[in-house]
Each structure stands twice: as structure tokens, then as C-alpha cells.
PDB file of C-alpha atoms in Angstrom:
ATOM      1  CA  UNK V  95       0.000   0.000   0.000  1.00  0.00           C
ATOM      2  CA  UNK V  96       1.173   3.233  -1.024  1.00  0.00           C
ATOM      3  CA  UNK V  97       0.493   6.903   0.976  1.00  0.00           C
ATOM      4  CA  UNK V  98       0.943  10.341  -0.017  1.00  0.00           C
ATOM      5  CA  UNK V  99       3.353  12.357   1.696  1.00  0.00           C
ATOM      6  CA  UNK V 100       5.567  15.553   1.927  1.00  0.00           C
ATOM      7  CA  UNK V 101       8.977  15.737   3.168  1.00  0.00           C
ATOM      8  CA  UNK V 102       9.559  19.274   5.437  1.00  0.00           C
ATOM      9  CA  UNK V 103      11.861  20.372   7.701  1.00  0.00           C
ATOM     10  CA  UNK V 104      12.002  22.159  11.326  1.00  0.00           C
ATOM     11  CA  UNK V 105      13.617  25.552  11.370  1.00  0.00           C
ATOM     12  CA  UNK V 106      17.452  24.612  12.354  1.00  0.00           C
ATOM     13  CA  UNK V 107      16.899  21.355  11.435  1.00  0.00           C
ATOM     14  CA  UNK V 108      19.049  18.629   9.923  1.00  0.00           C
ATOM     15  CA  UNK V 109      16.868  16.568   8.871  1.00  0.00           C
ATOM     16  CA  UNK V 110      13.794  15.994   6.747  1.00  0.00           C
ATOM     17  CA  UNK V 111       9.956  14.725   7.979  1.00  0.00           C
ATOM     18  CA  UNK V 112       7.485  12.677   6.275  1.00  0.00           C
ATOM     19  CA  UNK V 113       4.042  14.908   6.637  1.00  0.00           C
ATOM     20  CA  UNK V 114       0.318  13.464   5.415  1.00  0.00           C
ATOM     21  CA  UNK V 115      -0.302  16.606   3.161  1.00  0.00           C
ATOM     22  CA  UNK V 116      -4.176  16.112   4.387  1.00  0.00           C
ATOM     23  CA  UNK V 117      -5.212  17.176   1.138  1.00  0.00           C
ATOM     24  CA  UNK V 118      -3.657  20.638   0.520  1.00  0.00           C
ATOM     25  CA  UNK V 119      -1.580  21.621  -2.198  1.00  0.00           C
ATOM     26  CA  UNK V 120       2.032  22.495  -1.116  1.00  0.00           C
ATOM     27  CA  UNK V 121       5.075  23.301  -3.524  1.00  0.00           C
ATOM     28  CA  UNK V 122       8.904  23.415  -2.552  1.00  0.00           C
ATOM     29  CA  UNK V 123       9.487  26.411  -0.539  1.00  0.00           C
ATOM     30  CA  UNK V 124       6.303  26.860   0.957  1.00  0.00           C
ATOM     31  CA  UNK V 125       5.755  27.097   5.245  1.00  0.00           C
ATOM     32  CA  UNK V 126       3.082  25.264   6.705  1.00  0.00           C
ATOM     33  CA  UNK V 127       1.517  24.706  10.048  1.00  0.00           C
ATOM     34  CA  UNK V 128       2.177  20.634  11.198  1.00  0.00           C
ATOM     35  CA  UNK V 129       1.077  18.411  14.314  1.00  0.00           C
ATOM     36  CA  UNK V 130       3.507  16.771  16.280  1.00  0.00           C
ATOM     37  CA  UNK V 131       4.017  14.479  19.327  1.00  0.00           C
ATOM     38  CA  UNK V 132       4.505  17.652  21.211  1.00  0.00           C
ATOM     39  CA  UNK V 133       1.886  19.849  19.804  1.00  0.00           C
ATOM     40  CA  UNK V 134       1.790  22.325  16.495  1.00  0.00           C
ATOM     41  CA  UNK V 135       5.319  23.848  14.869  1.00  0.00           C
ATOM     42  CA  UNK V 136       5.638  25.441  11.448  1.00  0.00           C
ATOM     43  CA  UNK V 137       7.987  23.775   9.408  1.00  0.00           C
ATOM     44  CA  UNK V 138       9.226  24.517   4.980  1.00  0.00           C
ATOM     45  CA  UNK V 139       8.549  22.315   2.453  1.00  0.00           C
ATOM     46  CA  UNK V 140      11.742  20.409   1.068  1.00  0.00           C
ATOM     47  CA  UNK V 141       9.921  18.154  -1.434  1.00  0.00           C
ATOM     48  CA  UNK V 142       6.106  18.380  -2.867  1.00  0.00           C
ATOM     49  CA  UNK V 143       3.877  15.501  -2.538  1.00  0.00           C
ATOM     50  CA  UNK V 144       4.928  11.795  -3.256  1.00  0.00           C
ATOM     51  CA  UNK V 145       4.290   8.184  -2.782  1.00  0.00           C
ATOM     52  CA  UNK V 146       5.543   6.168  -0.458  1.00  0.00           C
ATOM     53  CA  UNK V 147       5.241   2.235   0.499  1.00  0.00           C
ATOM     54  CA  UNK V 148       2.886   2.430   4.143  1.00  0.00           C
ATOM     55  CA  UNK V 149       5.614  -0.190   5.399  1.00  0.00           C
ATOM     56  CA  UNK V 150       8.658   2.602   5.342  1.00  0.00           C
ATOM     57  CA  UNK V 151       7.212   5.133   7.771  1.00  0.00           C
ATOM     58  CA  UNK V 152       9.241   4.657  10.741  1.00  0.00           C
ATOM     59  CA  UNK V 153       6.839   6.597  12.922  1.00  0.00           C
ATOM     60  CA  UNK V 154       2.981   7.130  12.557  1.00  0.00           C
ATOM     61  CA  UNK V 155       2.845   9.764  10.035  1.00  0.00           C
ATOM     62  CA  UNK V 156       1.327  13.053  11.405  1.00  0.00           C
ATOM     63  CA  UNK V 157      -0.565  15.927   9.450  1.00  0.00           C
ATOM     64  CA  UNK V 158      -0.028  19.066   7.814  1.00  0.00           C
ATOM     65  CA  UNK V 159      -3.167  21.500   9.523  1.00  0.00           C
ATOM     66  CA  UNK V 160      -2.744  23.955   6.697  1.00  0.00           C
ATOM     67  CA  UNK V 161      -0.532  26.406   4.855  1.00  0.00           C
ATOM     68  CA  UNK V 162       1.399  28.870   7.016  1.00  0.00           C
ATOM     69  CA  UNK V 163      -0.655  32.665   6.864  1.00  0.00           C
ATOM     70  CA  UNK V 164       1.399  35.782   6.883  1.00  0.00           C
ATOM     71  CA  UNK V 165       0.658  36.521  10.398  1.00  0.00           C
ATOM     72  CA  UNK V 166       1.947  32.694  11.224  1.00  0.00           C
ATOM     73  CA  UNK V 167       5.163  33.397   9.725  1.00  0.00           C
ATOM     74  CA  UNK V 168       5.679  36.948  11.103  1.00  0.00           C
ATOM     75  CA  UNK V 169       4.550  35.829  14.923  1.00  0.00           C
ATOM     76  CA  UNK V 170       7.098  32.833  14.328  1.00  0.00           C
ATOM     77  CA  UNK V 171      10.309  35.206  13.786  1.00  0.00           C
ATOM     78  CA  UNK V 172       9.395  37.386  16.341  1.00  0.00           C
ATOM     79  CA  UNK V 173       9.169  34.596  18.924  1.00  0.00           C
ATOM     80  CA  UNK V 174      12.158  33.337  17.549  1.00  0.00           C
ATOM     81  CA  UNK V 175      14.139  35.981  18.382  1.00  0.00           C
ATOM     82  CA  UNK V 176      12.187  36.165  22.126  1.00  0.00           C
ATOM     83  CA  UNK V 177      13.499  32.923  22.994  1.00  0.00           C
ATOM     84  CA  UNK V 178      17.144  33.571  21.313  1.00  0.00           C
ATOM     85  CA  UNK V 179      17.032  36.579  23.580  1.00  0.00           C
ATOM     86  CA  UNK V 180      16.918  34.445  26.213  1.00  0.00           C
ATOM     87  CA  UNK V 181      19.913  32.917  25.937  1.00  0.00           C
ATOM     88  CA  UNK V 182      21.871  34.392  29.041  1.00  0.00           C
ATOM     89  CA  UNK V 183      19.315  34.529  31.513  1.00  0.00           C
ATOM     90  CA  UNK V 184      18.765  30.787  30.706  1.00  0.00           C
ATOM     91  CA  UNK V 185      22.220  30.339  30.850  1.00  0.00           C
ATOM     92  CA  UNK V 186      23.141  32.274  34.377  1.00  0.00           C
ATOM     93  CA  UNK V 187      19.597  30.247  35.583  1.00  0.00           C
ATOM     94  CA  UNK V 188      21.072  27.080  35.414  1.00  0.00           C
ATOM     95  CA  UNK V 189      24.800  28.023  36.269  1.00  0.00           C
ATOM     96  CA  UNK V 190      23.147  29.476  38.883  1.00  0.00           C
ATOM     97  CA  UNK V 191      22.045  25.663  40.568  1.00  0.00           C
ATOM     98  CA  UNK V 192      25.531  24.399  39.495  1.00  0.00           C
ATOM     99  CA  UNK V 193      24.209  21.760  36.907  1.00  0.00           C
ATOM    100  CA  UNK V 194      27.367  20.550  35.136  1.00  0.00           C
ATOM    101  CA  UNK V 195      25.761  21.158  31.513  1.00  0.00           C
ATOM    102  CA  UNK V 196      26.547  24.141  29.011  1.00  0.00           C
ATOM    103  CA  UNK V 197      23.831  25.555  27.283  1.00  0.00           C
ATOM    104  CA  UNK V 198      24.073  25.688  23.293  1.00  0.00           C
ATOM    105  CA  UNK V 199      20.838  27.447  22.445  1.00  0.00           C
ATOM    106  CA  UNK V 200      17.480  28.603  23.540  1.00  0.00           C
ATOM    107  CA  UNK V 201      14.990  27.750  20.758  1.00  0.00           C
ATOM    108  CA  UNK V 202      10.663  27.973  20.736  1.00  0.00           C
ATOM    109  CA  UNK V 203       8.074  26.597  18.097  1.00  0.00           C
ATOM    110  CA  UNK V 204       6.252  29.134  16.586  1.00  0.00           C
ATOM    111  CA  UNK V 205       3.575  30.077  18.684  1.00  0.00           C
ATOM    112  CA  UNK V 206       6.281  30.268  21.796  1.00  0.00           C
ATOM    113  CA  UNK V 207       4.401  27.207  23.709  1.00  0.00           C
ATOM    114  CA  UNK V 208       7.601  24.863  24.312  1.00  0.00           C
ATOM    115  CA  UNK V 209      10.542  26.329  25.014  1.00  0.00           C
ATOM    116  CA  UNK V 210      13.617  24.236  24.272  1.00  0.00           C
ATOM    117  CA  UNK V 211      17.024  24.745  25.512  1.00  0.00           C
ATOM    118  CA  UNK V 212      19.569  22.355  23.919  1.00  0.00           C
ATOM    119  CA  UNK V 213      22.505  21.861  26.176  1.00  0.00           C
ATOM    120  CA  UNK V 214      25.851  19.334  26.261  1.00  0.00           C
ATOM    121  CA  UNK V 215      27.236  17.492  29.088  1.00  0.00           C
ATOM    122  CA  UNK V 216      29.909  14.876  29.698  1.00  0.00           C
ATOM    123  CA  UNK V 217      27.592  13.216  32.526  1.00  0.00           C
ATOM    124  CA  UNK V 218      23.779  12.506  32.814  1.00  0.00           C
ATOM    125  CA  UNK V 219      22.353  15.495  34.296  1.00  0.00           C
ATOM    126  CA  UNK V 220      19.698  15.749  36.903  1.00  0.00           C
ATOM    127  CA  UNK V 221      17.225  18.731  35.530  1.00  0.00           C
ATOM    128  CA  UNK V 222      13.892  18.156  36.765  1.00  0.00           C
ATOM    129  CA  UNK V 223      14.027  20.686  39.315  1.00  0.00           C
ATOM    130  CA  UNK V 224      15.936  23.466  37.189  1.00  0.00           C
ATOM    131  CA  UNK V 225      12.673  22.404  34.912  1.00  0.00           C
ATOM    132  CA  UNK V 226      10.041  23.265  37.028  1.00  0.00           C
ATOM    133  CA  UNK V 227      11.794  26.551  37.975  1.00  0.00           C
ATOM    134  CA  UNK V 228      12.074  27.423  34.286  1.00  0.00           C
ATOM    135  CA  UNK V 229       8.408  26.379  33.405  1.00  0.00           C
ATOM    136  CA  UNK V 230       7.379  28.834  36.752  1.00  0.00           C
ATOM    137  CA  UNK V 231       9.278  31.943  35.442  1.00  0.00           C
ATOM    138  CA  UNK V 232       8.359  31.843  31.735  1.00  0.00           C
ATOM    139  CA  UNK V 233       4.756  29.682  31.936  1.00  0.00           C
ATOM    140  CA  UNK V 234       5.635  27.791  28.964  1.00  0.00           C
ATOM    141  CA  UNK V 235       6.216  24.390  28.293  1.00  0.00           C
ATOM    142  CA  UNK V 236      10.302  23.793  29.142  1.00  0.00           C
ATOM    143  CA  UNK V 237      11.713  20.798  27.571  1.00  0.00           C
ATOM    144  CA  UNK V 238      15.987  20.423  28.310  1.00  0.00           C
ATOM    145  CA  UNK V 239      17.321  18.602  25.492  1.00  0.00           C
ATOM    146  CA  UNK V 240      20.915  16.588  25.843  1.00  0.00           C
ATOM    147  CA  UNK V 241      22.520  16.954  22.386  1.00  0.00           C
ATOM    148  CA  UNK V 242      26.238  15.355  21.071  1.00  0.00           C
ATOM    149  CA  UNK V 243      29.133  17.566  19.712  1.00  0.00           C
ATOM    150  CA  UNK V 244      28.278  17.197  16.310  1.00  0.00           C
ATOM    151  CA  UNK V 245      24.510  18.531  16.745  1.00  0.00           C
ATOM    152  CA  UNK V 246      26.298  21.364  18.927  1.00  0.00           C
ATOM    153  CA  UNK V 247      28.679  22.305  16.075  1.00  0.00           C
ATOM    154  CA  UNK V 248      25.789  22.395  13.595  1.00  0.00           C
ATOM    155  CA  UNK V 249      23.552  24.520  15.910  1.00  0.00           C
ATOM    156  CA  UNK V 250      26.774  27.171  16.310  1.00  0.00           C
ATOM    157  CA  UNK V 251      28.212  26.868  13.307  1.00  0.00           C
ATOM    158  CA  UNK V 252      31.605  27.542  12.132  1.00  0.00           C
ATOM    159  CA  UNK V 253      34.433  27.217   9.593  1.00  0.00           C
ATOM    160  CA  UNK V 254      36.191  24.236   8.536  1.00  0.00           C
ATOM    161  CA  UNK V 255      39.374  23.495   7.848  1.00  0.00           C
ATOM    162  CA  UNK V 256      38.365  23.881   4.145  1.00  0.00           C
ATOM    163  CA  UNK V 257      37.661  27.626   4.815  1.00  0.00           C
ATOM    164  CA  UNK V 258      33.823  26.650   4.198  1.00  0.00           C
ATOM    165  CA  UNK V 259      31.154  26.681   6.820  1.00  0.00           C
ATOM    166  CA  UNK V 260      30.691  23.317   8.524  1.00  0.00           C
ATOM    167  CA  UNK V 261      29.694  20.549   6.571  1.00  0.00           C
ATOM    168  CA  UNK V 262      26.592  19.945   9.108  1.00  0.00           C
ATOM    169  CA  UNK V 263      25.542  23.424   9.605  1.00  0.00           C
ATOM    170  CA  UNK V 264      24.464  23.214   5.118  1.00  0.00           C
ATOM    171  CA  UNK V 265      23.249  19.886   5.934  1.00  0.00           C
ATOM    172  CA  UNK V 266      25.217  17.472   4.467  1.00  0.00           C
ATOM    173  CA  UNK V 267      26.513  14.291   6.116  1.00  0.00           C
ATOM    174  CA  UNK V 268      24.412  14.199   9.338  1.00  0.00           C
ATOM    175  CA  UNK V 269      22.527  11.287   7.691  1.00  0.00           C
ATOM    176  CA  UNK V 270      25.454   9.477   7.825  1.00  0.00           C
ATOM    177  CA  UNK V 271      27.679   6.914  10.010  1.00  0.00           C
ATOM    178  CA  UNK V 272      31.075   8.598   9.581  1.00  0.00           C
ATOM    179  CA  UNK V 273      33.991   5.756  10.076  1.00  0.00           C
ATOM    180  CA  UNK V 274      37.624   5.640  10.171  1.00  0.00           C
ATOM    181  CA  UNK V 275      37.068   3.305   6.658  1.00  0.00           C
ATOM    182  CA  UNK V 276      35.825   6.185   4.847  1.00  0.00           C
ATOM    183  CA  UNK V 277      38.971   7.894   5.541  1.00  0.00           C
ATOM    184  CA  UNK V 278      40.811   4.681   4.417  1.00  0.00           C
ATOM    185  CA  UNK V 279      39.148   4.797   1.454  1.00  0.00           C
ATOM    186  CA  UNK V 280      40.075   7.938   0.533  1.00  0.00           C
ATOM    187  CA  UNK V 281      43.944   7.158   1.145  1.00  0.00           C
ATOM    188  CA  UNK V 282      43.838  10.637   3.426  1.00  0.00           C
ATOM    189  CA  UNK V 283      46.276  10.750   6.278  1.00  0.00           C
ATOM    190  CA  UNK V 284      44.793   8.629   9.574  1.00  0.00           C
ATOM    191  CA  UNK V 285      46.107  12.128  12.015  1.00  0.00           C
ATOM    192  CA  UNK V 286      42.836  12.772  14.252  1.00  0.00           C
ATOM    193  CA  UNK V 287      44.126  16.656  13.584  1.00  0.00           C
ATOM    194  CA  UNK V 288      43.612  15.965   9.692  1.00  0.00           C
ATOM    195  CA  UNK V 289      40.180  13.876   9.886  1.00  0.00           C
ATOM    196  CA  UNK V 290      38.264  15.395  12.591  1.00  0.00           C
ATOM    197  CA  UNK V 291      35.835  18.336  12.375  1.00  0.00           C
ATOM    198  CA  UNK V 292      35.179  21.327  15.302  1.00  0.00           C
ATOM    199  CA  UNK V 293      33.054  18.990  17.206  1.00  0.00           C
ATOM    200  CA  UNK V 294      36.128  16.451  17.309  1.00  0.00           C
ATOM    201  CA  UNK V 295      34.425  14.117  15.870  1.00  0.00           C
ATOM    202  CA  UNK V 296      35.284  12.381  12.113  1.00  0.00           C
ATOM    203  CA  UNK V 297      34.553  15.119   8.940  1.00  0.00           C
ATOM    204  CA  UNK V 298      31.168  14.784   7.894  1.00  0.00           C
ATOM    205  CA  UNK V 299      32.075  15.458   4.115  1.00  0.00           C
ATOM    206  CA  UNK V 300      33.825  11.938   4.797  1.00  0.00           C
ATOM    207  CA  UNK V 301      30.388  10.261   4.150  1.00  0.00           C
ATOM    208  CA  UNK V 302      29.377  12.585   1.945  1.00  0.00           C
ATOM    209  CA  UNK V 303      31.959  11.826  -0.077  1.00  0.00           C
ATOM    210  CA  UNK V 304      32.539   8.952   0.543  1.00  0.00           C
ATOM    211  CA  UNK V 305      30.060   7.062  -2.376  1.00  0.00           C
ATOM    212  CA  UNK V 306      32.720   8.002  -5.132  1.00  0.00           C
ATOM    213  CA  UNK V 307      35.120   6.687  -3.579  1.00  0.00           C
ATOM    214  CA  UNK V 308      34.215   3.405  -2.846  1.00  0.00           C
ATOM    215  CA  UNK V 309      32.747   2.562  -6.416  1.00  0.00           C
ATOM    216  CA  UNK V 310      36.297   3.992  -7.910  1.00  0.00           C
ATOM    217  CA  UNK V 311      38.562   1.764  -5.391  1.00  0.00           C
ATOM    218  CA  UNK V 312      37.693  -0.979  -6.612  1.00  0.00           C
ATOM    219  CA  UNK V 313      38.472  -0.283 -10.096  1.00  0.00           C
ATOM    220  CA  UNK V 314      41.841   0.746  -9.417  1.00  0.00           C
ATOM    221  CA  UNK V 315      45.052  -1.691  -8.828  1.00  0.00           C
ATOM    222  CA  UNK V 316      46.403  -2.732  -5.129  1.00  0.00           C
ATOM    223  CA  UNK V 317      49.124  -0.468  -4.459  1.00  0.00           C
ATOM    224  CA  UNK V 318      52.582  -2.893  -4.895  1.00  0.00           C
ATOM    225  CA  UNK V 319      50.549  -4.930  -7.394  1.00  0.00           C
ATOM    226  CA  UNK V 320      52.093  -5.437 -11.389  1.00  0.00           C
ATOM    227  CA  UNK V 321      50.497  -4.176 -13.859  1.00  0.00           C
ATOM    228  CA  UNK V 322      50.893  -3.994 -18.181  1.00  0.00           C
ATOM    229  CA  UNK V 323      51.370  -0.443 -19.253  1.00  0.00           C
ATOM    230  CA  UNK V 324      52.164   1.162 -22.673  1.00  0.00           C
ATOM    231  CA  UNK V 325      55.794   0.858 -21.732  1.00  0.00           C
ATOM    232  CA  UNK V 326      55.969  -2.571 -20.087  1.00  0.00           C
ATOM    233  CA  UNK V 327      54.969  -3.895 -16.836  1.00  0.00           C
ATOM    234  CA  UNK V 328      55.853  -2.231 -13.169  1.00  0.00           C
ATOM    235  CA  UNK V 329      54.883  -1.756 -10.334  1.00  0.00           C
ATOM    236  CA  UNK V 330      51.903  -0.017  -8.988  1.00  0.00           C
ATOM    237  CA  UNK V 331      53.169   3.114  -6.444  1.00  0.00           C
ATOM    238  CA  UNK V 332      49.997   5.805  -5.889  1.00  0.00           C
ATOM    239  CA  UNK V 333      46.193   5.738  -7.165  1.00  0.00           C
ATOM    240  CA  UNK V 334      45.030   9.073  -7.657  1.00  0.00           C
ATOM    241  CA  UNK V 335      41.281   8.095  -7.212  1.00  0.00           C
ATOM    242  CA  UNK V 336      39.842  11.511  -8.133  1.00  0.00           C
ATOM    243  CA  UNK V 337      41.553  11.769 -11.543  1.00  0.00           C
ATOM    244  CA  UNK V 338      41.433   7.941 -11.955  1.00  0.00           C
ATOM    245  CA  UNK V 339      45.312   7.744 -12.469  1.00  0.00           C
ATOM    246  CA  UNK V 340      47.720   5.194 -11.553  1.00  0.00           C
ATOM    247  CA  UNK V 341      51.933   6.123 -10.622  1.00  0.00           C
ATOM    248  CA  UNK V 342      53.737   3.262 -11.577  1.00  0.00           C
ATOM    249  CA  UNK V 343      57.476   2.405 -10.783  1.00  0.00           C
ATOM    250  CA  UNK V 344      59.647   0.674 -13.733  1.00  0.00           C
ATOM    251  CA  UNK V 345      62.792  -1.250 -12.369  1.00  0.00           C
ATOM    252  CA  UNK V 346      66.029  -1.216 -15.042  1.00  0.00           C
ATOM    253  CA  UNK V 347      69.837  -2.699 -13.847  1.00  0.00           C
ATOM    254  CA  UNK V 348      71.005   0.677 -13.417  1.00  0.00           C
ATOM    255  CA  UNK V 349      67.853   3.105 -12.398  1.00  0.00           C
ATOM    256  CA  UNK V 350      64.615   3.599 -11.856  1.00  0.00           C
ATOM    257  CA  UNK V 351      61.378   5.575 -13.364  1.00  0.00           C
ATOM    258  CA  UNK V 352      57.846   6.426 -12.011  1.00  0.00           C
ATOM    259  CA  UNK V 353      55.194   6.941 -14.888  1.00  0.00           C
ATOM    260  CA  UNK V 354      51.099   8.148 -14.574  1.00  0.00           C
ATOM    261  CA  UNK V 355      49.006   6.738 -16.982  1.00  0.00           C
ATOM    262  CA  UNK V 356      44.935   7.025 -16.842  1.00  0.00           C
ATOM    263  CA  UNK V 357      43.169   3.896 -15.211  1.00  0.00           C
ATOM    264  CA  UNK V 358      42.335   2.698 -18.979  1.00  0.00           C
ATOM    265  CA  UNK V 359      45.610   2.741 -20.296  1.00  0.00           C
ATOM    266  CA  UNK V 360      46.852  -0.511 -18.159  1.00  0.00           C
ATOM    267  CA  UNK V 361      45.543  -3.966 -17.959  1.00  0.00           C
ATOM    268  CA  UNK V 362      46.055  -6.037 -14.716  1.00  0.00           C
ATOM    269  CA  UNK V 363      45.065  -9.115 -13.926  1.00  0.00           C
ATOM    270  CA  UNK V 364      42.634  -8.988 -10.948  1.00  0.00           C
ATOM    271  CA  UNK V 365      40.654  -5.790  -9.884  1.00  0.00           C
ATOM    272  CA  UNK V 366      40.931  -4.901  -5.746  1.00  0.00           C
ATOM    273  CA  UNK V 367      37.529  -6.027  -4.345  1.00  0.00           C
TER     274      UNK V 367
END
């Protein structure tokens, strides 16, 4: 059995939902009002209706109420901004009972009836009664949410060492089990200091790259294999797997030679698996 869906996303978020569009026409781009487990949030549309098979939805698939108005969207940014202005007093709250936890953001749905304040900690943290004080000074909904590093870094933000913002913070690789393989893979150097991102933790464009890679490995020779080339057979020295080229070493009595040649230009007898 098949059902119609949408695909949106959560303001800051990383990742896409499956929405019943309940009948309403929605395009790419356009903000709608959605029910959730913890009551209504506006969310953007990140790809128009299609089908899918009922046996894929992870979760039971909630509705779309109806297309964001004007006044939704403008109340939205200014509350916002309320809760990101809350920020320090949030913060000096909770430093303020000595909970070992540092705060990361402050963050509301749309209609400012859940606060959320996304926080990281090296320990499980106590918070119900830092909760209760919140919920008493603001008479909202507080909900303290324990994130990791990496959802820390893509809430902040920052540079890489690519001189590009963050991998995580444009969305790309949070899908994604990052391993010390992909790195393998893509014969980079196995120094944390060259393979980890600001969070610490493994380079997200790892996985995101990391599909290329592993289809053009295992068309290329095992480094110290032989190989047949224009100019005889030697032995395989570097694969250059984005320009599909292989450095091989000739041996004569006297001296030796490294050529490149593209991938189709030598024959060898058994491709790496």
C-alpha cells in the first residue's frame, strides 16, 4: 500500500519529515503549520507531494493543519528571536544551581508554547528541578534537550578546515555513520588533527563523499601490485582516485622511473575487491 506524503523540515533542522499533506496543495518552498508528538510547529517544504510504500514510515505519520498565513510566519520570527534573547538569563539560571551542563541554544516553536534549551554534558544530568523553575518563570512548556558535539557544532556553526562553513551546519553528512574506513578509502592521512571536524568528531564530508570513492577503489590496482602499461609492466606506487590515475614504478639494472598513466591505459590481472 502506497500513501501520499511531503517531506519538510524544522527551522534549524538537519533533517527531513514525512508529513500526510491532508489534502492541501504544497510546492517546494512553501511554510506550513504541522502536528507533532509535542503539539503544532511550522515547518518549509523540502519536497512536494509523493508516494511512499505504508511499510517505510518509521513513525505514525502526522498531518499538515494547513498552509502557514502571513501573520503565522511573522509571529514565528518574532518569537524566535524572544526565545534567542533568552539565551543568558537561561544560561546564568542554570549556572546558577551548578548543573554541570553548558547551554548551546534557547529555541521555541512558533507560537512560543515549548521552550527548548539544547545543552551538552559529559555526565547525565539531573534537571527536573531546574525544569520546574524554568516552566514557573516563563509559563511555557520547558523541555531540556541533551545533544552530542556534532549537533552542537551544527547549531553554532563555524568554519572548517576547508575555509567553508561546517559541513553539518548546510546539511550534508548528518545522515550518515562517519567511520575511520571512509577515511581509508580515501587514502587521506589517519592524524585525528587531519580527519576530525570542530566537534572532534570524524569530517562529515567523509560520508558525503565517501560514495565516489568506494565505487572507484575498486576499479583501481592494489598499491605494490604489477600491472601492463604502454611501456611494459611495473609496479603499482599511488592511485590518484579523483583523476582515476595510476603512478607506476619501472625497475632497469642501473635506475629507476615512475610513470602516470589514466586507469584505462593498463591492464592487470585482478581488480581490488
Amino acid at each position: 500500500m502506497q500513501i501520499e506524503v511531503v517531506e519538510a523540515k524544522f527551522r534549524n533542522g538537519a533533517h527531513g519529515y514525512s508529513f500526510s499533506p491532508n489534502g492541501i496543495d504544497l510546492k517546494v518552498g512553501d511554510y506550513c503549520i504541522v502536528d507533532t508528538e509535542k503539539g503544532r510547529d511550522l515547518v518549509k517544504i523540502t519536497k512536494a507531494s509523493y508516494l511512499i510504500e505504508a511499510e517505510n514510515l518509521v513513525e505514525p505519520l502526522k498531518n499538515v493543519v494547513k498552509k502557514a498565513t502571513d501573520d503565522d510566519i511573522s509571529m514565528a520570527e518574532e518569537n524566535y528571536k524572544k526565545a534567542e534573547g533568552l539565551y543568558s538569563e537561561v544560561k546564568s539560571i542554570i549556572m546558577s544551581d551548578n548543573l554541570e551542563m553548558k547551554v548551546v541554544s534557547v529555541e521555541c516553536n512558533y507560537n512560543f508554547t515549548r521552550l527548548t534549551i539544547n545543552f551538552t554534558s559529559e555526565n547525565r544530568v539531573d534537571f527536573r528541578e531546574i525544569v520546574k523553575k524554568l516552566a514557573d518563570k516563563y509559563n511555557v512548556r520547558i523541555e531540556l534537550r541533551q545533544i552530542g558535539p556534532r549537533d552542537a557544532t551544527r547549531i553554532l556553526g563555524g568554519i572548517g578546515s576547508c575555509g567553508k562553513e561546517c559541513c553539518c551546519k548546510q546539511g550534508f553528512g548528518t545522515d550518515e555513520h562517519v567511520s575511520i574506513k571512509m577515511a581509508k578509502n580515501q587514502s587521506l592521512s589517519l592524524n585525528p588533527n587531519n580527519i576530525s571536524g570542530l566537534c572532534g568528531k570524524l569530517l562529515c564530508c567523509l560520508a558525503y563523499e565517501n560514495p565516489y570513492y568506494e565505487e572507484v577503489v575498486k576499479l583501481m590496482p592494489k598499491v605494490n601490485s604489477y600491472v601492463n602499461t604502454p611501456d611494459g609492466e611495473g609496479t603499482v606506487m599511488y592511485n590518484d582516485l579523483l583523476k582515476k590515475k595510476v603512478s607506476v614504478k619501472f625497475l632497469t639494472e642501473s635506475s629507476s622511473e615512475i610513470k602516470e598513466y589514466d586507469l584505462d591505459q593498463i591492464k592487470f590481472s585482478k581488480a581490488k575487491k
